[in-house]
PDB file of C-alpha atoms in Angstrom:
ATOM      1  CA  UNK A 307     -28.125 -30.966  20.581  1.00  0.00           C
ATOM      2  CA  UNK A 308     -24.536 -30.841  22.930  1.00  0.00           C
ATOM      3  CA  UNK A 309     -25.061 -28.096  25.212  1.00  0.00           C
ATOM      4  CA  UNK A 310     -22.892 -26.819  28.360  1.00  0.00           C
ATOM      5  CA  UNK A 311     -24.306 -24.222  30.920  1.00  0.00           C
ATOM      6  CA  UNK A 312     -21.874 -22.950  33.236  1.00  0.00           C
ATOM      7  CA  UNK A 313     -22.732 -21.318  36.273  1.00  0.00           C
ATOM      8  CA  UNK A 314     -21.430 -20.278  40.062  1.00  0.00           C
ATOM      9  CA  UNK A 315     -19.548 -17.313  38.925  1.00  0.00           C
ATOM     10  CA  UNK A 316     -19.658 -14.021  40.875  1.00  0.00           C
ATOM     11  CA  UNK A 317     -17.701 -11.283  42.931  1.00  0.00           C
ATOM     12  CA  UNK A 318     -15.414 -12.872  45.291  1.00  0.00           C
ATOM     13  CA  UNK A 319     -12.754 -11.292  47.493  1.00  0.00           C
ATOM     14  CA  UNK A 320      -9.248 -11.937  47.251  1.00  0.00           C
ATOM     15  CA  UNK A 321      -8.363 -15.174  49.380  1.00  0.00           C
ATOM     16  CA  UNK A 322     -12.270 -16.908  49.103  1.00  0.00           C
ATOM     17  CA  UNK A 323     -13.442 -19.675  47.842  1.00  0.00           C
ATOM     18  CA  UNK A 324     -15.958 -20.319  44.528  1.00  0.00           C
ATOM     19  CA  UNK A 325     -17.220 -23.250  43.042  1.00  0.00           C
ATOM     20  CA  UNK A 326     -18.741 -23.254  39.689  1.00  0.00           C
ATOM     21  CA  UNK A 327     -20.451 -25.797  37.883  1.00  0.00           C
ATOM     22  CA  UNK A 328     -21.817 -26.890  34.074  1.00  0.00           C
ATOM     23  CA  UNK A 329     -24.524 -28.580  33.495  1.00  0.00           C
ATOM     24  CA  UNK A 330     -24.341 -31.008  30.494  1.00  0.00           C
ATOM     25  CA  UNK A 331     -26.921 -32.364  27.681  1.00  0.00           C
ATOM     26  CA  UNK A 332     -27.501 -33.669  24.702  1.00  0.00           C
ATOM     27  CA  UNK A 333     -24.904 -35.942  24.953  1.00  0.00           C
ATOM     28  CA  UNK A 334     -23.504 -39.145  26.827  1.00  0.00           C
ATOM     29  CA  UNK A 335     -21.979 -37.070  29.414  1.00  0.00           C
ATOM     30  CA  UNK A 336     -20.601 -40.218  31.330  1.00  0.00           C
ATOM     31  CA  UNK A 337     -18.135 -40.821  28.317  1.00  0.00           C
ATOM     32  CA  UNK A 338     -16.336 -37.460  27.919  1.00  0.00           C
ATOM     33  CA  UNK A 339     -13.509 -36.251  29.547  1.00  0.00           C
ATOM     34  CA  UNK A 340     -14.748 -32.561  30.086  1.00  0.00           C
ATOM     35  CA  UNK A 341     -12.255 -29.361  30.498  1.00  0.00           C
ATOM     36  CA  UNK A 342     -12.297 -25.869  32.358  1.00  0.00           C
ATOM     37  CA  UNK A 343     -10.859 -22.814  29.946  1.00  0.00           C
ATOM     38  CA  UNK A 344     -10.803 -19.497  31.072  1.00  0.00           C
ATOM     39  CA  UNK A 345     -10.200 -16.011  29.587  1.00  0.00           C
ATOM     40  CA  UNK A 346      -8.766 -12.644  31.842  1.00  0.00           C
ATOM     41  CA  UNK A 347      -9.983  -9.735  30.058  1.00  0.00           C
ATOM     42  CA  UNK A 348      -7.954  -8.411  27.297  1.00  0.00           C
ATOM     43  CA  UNK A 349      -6.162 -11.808  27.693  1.00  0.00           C
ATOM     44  CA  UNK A 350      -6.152 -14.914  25.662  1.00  0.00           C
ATOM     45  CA  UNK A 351      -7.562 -18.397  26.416  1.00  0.00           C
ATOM     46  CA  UNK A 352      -5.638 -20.289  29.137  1.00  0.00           C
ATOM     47  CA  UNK A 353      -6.181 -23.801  29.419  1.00  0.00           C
ATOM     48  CA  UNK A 354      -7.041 -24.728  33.607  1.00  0.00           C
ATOM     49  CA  UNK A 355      -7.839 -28.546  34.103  1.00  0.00           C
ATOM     50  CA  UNK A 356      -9.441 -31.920  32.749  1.00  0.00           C
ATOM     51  CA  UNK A 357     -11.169 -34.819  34.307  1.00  0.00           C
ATOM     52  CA  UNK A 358     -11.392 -37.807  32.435  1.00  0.00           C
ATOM     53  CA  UNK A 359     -14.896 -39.400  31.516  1.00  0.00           C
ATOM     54  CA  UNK A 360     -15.242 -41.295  34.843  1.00  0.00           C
ATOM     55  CA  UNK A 361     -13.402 -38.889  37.398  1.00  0.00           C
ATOM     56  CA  UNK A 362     -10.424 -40.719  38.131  1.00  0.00           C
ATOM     57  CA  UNK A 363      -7.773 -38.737  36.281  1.00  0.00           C
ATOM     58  CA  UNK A 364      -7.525 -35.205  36.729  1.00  0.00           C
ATOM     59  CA  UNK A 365      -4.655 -32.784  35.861  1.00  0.00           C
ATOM     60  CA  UNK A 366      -4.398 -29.119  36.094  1.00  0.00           C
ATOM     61  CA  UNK A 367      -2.381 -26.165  35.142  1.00  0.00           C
ATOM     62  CA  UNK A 368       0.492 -25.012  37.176  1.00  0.00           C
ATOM     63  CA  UNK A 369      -1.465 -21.487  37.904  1.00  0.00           C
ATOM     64  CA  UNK A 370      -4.065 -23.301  39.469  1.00  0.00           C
ATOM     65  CA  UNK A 371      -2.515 -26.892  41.210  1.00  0.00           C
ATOM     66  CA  UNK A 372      -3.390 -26.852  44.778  1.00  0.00           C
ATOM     67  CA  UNK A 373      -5.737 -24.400  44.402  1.00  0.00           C
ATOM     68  CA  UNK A 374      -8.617 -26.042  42.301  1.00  0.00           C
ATOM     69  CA  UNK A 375      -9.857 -29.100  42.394  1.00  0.00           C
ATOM     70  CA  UNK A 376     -12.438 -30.235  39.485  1.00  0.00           C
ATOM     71  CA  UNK A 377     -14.822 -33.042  39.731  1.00  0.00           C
ATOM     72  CA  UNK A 378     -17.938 -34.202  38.025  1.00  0.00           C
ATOM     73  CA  UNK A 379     -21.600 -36.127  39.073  1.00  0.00           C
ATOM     74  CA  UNK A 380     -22.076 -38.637  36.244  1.00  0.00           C
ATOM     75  CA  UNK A 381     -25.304 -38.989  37.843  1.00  0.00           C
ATOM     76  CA  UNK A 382     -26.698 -35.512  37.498  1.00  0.00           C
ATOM     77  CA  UNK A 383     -24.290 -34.978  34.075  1.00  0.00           C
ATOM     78  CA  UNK A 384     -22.531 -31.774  35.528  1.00  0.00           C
ATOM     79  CA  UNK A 385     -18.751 -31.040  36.079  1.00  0.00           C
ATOM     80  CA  UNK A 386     -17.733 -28.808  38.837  1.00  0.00           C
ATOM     81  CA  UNK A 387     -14.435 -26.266  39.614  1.00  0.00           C
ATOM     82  CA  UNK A 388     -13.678 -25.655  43.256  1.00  0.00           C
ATOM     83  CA  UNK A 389     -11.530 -22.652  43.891  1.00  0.00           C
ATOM     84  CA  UNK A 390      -9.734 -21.993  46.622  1.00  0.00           C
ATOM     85  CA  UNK A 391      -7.221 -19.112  47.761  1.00  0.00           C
ATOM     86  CA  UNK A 392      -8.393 -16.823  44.857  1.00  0.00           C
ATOM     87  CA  UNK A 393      -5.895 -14.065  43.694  1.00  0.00           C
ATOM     88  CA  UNK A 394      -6.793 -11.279  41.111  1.00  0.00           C
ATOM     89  CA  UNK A 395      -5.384 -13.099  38.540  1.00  0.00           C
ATOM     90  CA  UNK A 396      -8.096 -15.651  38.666  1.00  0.00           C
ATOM     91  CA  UNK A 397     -10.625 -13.096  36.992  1.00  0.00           C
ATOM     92  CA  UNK A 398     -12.033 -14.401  34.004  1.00  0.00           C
ATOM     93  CA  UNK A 399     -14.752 -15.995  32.140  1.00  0.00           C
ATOM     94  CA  UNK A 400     -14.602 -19.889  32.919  1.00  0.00           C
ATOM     95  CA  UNK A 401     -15.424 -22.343  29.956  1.00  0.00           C
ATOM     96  CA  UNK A 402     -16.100 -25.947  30.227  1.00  0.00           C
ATOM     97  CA  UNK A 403     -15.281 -27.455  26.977  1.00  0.00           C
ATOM     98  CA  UNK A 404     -15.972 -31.015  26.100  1.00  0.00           C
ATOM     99  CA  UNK A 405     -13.027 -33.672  25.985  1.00  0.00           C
ATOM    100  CA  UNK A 406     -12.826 -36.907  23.651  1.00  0.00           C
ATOM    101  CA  UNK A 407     -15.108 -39.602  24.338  1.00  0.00           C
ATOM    102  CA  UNK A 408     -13.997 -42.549  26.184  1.00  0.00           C
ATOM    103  CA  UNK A 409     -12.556 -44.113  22.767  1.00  0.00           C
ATOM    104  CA  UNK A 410     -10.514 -41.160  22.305  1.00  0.00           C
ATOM    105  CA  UNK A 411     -12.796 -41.375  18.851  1.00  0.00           C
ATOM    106  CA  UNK A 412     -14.018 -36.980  18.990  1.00  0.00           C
ATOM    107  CA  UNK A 413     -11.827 -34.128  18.919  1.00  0.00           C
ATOM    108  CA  UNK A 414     -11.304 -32.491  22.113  1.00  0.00           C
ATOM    109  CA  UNK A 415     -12.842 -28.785  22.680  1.00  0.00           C
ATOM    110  CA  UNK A 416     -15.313 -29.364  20.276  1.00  0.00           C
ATOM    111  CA  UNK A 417     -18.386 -27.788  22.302  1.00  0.00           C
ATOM    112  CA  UNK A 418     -18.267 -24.915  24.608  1.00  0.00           C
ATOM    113  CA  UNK A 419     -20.866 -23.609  27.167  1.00  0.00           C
ATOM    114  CA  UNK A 420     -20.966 -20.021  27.001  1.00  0.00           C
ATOM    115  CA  UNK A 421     -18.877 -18.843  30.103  1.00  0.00           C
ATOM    116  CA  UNK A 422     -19.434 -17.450  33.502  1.00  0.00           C
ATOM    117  CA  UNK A 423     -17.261 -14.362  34.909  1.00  0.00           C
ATOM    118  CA  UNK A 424     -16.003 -14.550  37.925  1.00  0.00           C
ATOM    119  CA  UNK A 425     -14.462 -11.303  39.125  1.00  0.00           C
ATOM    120  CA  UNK A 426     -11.544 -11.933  42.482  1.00  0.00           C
ATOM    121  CA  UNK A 427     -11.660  -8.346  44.063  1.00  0.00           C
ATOM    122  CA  UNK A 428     -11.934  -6.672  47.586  1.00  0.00           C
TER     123      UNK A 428
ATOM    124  CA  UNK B 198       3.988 -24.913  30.794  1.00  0.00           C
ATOM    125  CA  UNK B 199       4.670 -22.337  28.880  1.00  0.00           C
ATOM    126  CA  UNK B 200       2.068 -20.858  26.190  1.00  0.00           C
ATOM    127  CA  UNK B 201       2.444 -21.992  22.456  1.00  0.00           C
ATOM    128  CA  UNK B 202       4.151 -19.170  20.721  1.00  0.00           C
ATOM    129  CA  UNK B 203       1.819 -17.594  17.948  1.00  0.00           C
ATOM    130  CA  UNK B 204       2.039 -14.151  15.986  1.00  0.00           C
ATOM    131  CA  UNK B 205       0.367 -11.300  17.741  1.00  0.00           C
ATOM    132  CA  UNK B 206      -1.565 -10.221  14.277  1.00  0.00           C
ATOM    133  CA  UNK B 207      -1.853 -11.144  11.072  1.00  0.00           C
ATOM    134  CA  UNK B 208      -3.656  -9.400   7.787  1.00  0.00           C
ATOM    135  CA  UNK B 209      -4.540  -9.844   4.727  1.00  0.00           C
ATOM    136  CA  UNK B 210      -7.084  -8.702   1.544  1.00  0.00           C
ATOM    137  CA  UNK B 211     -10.003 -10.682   1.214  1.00  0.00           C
ATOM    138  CA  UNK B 212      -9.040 -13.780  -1.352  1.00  0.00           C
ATOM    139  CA  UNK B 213      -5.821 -13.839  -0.269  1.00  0.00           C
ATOM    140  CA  UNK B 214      -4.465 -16.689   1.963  1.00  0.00           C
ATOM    141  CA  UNK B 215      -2.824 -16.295   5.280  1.00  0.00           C
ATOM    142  CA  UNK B 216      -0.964 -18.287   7.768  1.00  0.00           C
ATOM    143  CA  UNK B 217      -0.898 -18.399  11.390  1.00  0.00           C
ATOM    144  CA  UNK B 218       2.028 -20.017  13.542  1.00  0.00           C
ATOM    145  CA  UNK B 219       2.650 -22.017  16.482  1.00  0.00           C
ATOM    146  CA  UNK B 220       5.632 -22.645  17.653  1.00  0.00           C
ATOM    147  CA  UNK B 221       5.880 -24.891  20.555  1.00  0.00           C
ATOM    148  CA  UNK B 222       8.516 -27.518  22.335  1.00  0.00           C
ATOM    149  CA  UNK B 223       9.190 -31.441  21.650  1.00  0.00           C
ATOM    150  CA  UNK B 224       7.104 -32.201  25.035  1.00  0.00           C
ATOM    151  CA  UNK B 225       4.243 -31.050  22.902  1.00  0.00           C
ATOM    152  CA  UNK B 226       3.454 -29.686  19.544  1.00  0.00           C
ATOM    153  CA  UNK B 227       6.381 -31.517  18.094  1.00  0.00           C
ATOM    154  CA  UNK B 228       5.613 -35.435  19.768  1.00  0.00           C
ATOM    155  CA  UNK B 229       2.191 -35.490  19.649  1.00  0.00           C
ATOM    156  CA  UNK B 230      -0.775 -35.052  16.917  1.00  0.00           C
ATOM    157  CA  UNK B 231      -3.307 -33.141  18.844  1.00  0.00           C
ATOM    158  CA  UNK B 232      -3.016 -29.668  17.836  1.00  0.00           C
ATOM    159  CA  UNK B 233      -6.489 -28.471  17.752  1.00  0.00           C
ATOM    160  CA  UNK B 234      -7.220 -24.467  16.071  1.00  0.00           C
ATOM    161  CA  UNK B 235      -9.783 -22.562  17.655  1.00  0.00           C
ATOM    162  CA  UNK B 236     -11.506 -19.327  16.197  1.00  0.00           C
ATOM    163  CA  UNK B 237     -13.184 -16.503  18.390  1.00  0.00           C
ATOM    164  CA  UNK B 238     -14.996 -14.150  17.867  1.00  0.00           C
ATOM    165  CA  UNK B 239     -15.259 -11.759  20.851  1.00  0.00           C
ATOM    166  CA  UNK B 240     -18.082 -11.800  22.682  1.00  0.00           C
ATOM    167  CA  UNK B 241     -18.953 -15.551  21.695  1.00  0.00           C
ATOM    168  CA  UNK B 242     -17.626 -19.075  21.832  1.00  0.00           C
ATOM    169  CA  UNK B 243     -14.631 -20.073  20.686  1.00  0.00           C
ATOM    170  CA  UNK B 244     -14.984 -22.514  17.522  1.00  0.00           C
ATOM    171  CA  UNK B 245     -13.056 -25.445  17.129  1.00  0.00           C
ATOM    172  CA  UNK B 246     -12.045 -25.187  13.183  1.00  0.00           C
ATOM    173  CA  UNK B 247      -8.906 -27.872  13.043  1.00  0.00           C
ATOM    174  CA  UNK B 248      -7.880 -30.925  15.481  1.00  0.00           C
ATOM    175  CA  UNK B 249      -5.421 -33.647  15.197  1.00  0.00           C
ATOM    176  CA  UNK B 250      -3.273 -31.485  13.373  1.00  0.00           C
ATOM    177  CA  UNK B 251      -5.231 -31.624   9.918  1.00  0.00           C
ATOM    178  CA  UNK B 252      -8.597 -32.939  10.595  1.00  0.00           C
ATOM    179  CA  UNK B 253     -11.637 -30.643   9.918  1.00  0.00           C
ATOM    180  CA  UNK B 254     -14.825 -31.198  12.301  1.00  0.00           C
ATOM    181  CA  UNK B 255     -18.144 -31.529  10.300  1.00  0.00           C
ATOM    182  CA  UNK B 256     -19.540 -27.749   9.033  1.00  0.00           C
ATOM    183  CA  UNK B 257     -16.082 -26.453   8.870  1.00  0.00           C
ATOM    184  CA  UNK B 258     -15.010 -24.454   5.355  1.00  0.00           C
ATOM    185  CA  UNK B 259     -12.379 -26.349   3.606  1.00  0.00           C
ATOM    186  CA  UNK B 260     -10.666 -23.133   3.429  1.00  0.00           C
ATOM    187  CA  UNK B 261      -9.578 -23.644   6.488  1.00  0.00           C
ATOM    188  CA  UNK B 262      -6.488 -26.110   6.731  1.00  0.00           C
ATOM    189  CA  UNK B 263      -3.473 -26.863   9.118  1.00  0.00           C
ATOM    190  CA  UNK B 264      -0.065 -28.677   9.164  1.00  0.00           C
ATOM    191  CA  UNK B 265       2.786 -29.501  11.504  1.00  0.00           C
ATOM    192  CA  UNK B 266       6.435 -29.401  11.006  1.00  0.00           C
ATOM    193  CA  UNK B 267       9.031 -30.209  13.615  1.00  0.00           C
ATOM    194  CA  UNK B 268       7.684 -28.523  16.470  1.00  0.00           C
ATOM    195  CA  UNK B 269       5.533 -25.502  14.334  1.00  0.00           C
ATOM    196  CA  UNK B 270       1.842 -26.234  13.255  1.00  0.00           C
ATOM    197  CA  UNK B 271       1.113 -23.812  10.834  1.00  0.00           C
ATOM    198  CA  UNK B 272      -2.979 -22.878  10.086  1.00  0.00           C
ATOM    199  CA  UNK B 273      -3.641 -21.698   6.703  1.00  0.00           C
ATOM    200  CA  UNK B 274      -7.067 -20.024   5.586  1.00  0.00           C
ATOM    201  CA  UNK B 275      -7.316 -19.552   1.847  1.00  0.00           C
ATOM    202  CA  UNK B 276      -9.738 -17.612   0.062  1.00  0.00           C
ATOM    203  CA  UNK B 277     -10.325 -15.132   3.209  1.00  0.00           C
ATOM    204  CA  UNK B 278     -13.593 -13.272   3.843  1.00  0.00           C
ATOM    205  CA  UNK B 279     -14.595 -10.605   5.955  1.00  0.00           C
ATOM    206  CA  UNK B 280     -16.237 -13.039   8.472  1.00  0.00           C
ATOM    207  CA  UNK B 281     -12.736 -15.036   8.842  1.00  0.00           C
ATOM    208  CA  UNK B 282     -11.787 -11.664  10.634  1.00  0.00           C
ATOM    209  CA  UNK B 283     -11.185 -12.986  14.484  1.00  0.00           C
ATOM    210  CA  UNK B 284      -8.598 -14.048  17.228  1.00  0.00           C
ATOM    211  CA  UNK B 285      -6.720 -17.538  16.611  1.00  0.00           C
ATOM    212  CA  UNK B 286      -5.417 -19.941  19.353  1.00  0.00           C
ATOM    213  CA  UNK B 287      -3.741 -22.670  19.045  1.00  0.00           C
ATOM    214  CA  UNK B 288      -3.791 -26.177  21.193  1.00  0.00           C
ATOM    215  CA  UNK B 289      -1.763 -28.823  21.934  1.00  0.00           C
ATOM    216  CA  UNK B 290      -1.705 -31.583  24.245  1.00  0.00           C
ATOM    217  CA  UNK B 291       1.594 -32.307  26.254  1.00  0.00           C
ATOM    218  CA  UNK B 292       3.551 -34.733  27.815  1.00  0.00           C
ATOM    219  CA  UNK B 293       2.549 -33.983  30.822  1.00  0.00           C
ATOM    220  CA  UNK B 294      -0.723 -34.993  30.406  1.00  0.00           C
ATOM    221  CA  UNK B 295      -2.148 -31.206  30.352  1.00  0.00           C
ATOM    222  CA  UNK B 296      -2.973 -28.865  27.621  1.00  0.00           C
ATOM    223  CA  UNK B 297      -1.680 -25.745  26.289  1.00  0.00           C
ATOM    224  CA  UNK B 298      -2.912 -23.117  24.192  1.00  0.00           C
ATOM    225  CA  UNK B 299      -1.110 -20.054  22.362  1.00  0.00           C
ATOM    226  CA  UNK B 300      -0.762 -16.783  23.046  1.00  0.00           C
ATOM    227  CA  UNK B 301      -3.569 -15.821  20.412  1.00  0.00           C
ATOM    228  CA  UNK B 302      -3.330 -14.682  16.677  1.00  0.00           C
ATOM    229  CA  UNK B 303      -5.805 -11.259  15.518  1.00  0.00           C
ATOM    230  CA  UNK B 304      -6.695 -11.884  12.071  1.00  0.00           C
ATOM    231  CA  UNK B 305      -7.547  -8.762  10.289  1.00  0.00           C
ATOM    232  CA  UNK B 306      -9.239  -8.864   7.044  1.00  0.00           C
ATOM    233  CA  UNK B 307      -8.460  -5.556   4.967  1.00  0.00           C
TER     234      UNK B 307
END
């Protein structure tokens, strides 16, 4: 069945870089645009970016633009999230959550890996 | 882009029927179809439960509905139970290409 694994998160300081990554299966991961979610603690969900199924449209919120960059491998079925410049207000748990398919034919956010934390402190 | 505007909290007896709002601008809830309701439990993954506005995915209670007006979408859960008890969020796609969700809705079940 769909399943997303994320991974890469961690204790960072303030001003470092992270990448994190989720690993995709049970599905034609080379159709679906894929998204990063994330969650502060105490906070609600805050949507961060999306890549479209074959990487060549990206967009991102404004909290994050010119900070992160996502990406994906098609060839190894797993979408990445570099961060850059990392404040305390990046700490949260980081979804990936899958897009619609290529035909725009399945909902969007319709499976969700579990999360990883990642925790911006000095 | 600004969060979608939901209630903090909302209650209600079990069998009752409640509503959740979310209020959002004409660069997104109110020009396109792809509000999407999520349910989460904390400490697991959120759920999708609605998308497109008033489509239910596959597994989904049919107590579980949702509408749009102008620039509100409105998700209504009928017939509540204890296990409806959760936080609500709200998505939309905008027009600038991005998403948005709400601010989050705690359902309490009394």
């Amino acid at each position: 069945q769909e399943q997303l694994v994320e991974s890469g998160g961690g204790v960072v300081q303030p001003g470092r870089s992270l990448r994190l990554s989720c690993a995709a299966s049970g599905f034609s991961f080379n159709y679906y645009a894929i998204h990063w979610v994330r969650q502060a603690p105490g906070k609600g969900l805050e949507w961060v970016a999306v890549i479209s199924y074959d990487g060549t449209m990206k967009y991102y919120a404004d909290s994050v633009k010119g900070r992160c960059t996502i990406s994906r491998d098609n060839s190894k079925n797993t979408l990445f999230l570099q961060m850059n410049s990392l404040r305390s207000e990046d700490t949260a748990v980081y979804y990936c959550a899958r897009g619609d398919n290529v035909v725009g034919a399945t909902p969007s956010f319709d499976y969700w890996g579990q999360g990883t934390l990642v925790t911006v402190s000095s | 882009q600004s969060a979608l505007t939901q209630p903090a909290s909302v209650s209600g007896s079990p069998g009752q029927s409640i509503t959740i709002s979310c209020t959002g601008t004409s660069g997104d809830v109110g020009s396109y179809d792809y509000v999407s309701w999520l349910q989460h439990h904390p400490g697991k993954v959120p759920k999708l439960m609605i998308y497109d506005v008033t489509k239910r995915p596959s597994g989904v209670s049919n107590r579980f509905s949702g509408s749009k007006s102008g620039n509100t979408a409105t998700l209504t859960i009928s017939g509540l139970q204890a296990e409806d008890e959760a936080d609500y969020y709200c998505n939309s796609y905008t027009s600038s290409s991005t998403w948005v969700f709400g601010g989050g809705t705690k359902l309490t079940v009394l």
